[in-house]
Tab-separated table of N, CA and C in Angstrom:
chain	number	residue	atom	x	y	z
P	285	UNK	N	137.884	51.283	53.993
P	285	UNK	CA	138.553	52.556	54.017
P	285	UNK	C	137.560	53.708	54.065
P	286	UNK	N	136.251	53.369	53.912
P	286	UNK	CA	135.296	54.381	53.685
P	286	UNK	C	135.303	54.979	55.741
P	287	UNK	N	134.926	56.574	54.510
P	287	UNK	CA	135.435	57.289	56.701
P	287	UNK	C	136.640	57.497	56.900
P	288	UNK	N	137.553	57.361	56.496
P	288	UNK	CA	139.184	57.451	56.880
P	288	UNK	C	139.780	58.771	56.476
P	289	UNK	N	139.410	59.482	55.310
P	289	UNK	CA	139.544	60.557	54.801
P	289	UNK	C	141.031	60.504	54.664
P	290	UNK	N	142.120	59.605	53.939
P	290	UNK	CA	143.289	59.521	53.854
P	290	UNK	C	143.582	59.502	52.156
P	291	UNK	N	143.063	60.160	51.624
P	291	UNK	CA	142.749	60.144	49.932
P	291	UNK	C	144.086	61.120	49.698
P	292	UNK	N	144.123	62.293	50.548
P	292	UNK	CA	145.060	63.117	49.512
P	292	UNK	C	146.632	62.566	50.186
P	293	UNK	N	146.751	61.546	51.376
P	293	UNK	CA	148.050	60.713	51.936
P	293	UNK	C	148.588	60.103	50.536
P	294	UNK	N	146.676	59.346	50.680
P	294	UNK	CA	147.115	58.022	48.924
P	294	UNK	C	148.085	58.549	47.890
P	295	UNK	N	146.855	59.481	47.336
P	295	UNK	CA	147.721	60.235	46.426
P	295	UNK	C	149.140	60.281	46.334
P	296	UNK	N	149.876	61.039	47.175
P	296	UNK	CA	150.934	61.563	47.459
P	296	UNK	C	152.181	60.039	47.278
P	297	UNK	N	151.400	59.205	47.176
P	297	UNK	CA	152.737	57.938	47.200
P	297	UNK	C	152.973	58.064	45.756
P	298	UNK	N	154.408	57.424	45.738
P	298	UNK	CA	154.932	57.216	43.902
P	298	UNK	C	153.998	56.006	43.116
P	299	UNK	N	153.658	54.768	43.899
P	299	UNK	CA	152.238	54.065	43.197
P	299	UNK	C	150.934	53.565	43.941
P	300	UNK	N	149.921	53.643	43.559
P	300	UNK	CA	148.492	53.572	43.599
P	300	UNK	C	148.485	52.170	43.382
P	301	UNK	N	148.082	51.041	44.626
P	301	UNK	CA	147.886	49.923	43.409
P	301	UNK	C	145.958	49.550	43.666
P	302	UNK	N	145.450	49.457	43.016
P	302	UNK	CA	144.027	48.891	43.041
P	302	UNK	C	143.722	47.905	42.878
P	303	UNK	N	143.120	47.327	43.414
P	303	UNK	CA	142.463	45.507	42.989
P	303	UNK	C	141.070	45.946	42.219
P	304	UNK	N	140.757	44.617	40.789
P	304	UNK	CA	139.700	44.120	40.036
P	304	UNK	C	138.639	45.856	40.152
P	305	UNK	N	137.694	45.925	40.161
P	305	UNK	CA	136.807	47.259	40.056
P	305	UNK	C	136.648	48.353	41.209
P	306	UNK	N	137.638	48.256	42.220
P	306	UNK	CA	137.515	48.789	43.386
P	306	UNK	C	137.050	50.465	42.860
P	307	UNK	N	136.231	51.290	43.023
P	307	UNK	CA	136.268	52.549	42.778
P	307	UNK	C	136.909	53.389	43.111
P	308	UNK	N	137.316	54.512	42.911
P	308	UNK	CA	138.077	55.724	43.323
P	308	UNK	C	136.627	57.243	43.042
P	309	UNK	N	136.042	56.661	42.003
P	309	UNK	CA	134.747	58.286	41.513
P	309	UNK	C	134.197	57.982	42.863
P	310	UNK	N	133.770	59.036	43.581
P	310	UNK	CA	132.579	59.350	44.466
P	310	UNK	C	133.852	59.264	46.383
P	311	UNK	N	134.291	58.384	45.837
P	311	UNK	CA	135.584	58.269	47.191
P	311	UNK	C	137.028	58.778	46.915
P	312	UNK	N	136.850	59.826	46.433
P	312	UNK	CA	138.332	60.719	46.424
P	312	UNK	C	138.700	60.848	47.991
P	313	UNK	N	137.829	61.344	48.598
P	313	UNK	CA	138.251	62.200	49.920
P	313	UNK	C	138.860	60.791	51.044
P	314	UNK	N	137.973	59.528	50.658
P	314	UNK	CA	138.551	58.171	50.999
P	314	UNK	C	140.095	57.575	50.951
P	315	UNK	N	139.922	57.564	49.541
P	315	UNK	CA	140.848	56.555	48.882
P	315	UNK	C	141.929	57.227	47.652
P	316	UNK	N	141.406	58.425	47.149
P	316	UNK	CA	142.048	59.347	46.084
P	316	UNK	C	141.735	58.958	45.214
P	317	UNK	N	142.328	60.127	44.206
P	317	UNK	CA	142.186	60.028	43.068
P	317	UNK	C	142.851	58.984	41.845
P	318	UNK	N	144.172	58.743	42.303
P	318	UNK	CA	145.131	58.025	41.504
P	318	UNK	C	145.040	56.409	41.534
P	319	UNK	N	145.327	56.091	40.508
P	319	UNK	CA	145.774	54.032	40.507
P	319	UNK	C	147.015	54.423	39.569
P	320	UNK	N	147.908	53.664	39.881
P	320	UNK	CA	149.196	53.230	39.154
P	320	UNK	C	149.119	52.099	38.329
P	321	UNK	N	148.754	51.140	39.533
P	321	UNK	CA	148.141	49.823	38.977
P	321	UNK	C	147.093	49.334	39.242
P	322	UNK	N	146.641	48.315	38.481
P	322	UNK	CA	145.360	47.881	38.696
P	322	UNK	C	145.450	46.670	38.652
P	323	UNK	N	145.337	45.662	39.749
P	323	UNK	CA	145.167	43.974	38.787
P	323	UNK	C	143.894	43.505	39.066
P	324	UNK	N	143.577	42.684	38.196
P	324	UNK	CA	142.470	42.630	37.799
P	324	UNK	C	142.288	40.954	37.548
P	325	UNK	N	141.433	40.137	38.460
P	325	UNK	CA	140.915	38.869	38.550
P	325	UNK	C	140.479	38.648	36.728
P	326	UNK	N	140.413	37.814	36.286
P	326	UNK	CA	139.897	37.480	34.668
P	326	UNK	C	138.429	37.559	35.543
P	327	UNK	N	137.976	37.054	36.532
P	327	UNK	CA	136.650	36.919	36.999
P	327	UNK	C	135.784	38.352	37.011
P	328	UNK	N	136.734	39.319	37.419
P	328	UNK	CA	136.168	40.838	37.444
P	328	UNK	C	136.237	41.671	36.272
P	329	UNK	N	136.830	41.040	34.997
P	329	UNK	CA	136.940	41.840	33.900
P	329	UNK	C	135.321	42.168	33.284
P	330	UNK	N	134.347	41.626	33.217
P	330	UNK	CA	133.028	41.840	32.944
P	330	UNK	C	132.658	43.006	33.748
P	331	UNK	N	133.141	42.905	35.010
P	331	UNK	CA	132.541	44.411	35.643
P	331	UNK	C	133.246	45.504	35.161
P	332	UNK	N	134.162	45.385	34.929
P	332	UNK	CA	135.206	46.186	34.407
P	332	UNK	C	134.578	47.209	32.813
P	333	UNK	N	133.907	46.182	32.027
P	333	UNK	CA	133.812	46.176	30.573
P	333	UNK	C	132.673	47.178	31.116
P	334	UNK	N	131.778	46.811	32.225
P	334	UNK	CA	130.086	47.679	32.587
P	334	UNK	C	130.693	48.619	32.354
P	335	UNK	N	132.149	49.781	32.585
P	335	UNK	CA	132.233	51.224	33.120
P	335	UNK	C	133.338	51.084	32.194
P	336	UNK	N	133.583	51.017	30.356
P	336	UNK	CA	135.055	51.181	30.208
P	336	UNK	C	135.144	52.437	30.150
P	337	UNK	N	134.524	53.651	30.187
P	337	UNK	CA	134.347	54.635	30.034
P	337	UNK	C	135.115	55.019	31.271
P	338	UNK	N	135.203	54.676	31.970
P	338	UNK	CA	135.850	55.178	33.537
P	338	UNK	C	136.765	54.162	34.083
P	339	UNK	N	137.426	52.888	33.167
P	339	UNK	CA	138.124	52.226	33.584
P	339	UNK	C	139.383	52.794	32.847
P	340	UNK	N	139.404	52.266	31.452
P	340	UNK	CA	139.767	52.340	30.088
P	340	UNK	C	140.284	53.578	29.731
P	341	UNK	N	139.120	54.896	29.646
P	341	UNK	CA	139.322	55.972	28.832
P	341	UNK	C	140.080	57.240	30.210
P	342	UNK	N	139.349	57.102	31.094
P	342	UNK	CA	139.308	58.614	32.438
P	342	UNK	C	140.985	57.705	32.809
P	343	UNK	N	140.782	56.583	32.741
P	343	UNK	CA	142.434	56.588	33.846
P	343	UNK	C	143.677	55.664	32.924
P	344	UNK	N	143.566	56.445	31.846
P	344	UNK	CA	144.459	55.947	30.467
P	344	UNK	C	145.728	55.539	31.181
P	345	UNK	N	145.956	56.216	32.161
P	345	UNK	CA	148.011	56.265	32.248
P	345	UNK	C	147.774	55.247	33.611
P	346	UNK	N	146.973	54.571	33.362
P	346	UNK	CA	146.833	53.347	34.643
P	346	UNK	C	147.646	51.933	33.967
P	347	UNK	N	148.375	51.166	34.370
P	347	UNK	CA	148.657	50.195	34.171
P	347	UNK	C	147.873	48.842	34.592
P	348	UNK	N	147.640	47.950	33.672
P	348	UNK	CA	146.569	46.764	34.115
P	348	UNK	C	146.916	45.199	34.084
P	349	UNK	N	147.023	44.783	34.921
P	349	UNK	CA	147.767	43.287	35.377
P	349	UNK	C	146.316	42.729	35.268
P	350	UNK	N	146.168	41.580	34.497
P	350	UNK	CA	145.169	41.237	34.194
P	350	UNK	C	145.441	39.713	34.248
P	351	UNK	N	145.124	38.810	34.914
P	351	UNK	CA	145.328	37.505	35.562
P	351	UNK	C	144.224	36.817	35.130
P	352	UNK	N	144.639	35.412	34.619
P	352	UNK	CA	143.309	34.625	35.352
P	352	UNK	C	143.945	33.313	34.387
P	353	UNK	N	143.187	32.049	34.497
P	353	UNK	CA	143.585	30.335	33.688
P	353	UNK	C	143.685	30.499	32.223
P	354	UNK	N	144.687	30.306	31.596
P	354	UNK	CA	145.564	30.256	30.223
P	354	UNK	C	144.328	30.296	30.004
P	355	UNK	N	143.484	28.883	29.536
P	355	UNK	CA	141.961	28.646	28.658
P	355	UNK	C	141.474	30.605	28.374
P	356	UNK	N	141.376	31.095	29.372
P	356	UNK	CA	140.212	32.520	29.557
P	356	UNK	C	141.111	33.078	28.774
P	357	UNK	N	142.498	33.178	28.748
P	357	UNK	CA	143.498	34.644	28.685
P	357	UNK	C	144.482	34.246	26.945
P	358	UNK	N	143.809	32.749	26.505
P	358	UNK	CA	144.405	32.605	25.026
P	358	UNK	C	144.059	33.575	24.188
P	359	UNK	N	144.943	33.726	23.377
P	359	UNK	CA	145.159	34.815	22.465
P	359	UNK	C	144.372	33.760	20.565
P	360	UNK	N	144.600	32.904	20.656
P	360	UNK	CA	144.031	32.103	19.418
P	360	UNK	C	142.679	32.092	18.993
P	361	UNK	N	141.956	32.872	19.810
P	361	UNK	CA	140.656	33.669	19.342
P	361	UNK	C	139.293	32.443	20.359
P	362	UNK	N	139.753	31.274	21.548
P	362	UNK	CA	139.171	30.366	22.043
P	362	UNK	C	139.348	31.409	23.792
P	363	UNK	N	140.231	32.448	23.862
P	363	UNK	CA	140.349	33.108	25.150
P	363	UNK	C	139.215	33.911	25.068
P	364	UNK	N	138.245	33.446	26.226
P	364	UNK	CA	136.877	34.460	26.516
P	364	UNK	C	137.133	35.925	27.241
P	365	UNK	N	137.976	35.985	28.042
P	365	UNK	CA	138.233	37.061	28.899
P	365	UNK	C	139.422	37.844	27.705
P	366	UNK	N	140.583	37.465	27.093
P	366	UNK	CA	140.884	37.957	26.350
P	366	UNK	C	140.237	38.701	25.077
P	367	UNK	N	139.424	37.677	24.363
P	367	UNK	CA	138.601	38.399	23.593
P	367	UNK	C	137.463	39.614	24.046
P	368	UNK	N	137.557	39.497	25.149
P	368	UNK	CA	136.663	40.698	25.142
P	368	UNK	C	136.991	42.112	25.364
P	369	UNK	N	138.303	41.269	26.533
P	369	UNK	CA	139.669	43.231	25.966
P	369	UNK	C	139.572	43.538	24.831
P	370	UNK	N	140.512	42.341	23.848
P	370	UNK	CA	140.300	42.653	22.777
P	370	UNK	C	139.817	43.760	21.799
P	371	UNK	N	138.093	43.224	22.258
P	371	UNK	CA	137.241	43.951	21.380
P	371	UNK	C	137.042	45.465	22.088
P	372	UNK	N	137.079	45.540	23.301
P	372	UNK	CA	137.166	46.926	24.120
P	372	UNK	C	137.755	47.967	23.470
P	373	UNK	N	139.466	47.420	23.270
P	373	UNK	CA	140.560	47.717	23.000
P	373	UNK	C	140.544	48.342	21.332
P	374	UNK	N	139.744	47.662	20.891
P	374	UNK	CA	139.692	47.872	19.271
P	374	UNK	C	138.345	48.578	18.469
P	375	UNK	N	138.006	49.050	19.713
P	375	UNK	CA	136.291	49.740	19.359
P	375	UNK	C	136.876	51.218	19.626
C-alpha cells in the first residue's frame, strides 16, 4: 500500500481492520490513522510487546483478536503467549 496515498479513504470507513504489527505511525498518508481491529498471530505477539507503548497505550479503543494453539493461549499459568499479555496488561 506504500505510494497509494489512500489513508484519509481508510479512515473514513466504519472499521479499520489490521493484521499482527502492521504499522499505521510514519504511514498515515498510506494507510491512516485508525484500526478498529487488530488480529494478531500468537506468533506476532512478541513484536507486538517490542512497541506496547504504541500498540497497547496510543490505540486504547482498538479491539484485539488474538489467535494462536490452546497450549500458547492457556490461561492456567502453562500459556506462554497468554502470560505475557497478561503481564503487559497488569504492569
Amino acid at each position: 500500500m506504500a505510494g497509494q496515498k489512500v489513508g484519509a479513504e481508510i479512515d473514513k470507513s466504519s472499521c479499520v481492520w489490521r493484521m499482527n504489527n502492521a504499522p499505521t505511525k510514519g504511514y498515515e498518508e498510506d494507510v491512516g490513522k485508525r484500526t478498529t481491529v487488530r488480529v494478531v498471530s500468537h506468533t506476532s505477539v512478541p513484536l507486538l510487546l517490542k512497541n506496547p507503548e504504541y500498540f497497547f497505550k496510543e490505540t486504547n479503543n482498538t479491539v484485539y483478536v488474538i489467535w494462536g494453539p490452546f497450549r500458547n493461549m492457556r490461561k492456567d499459568g502453562s500459556g506462554i503467549v497468554y502470560n505475557m499479555l497478561k503481564k503487559t496488561v497488569d504492569s
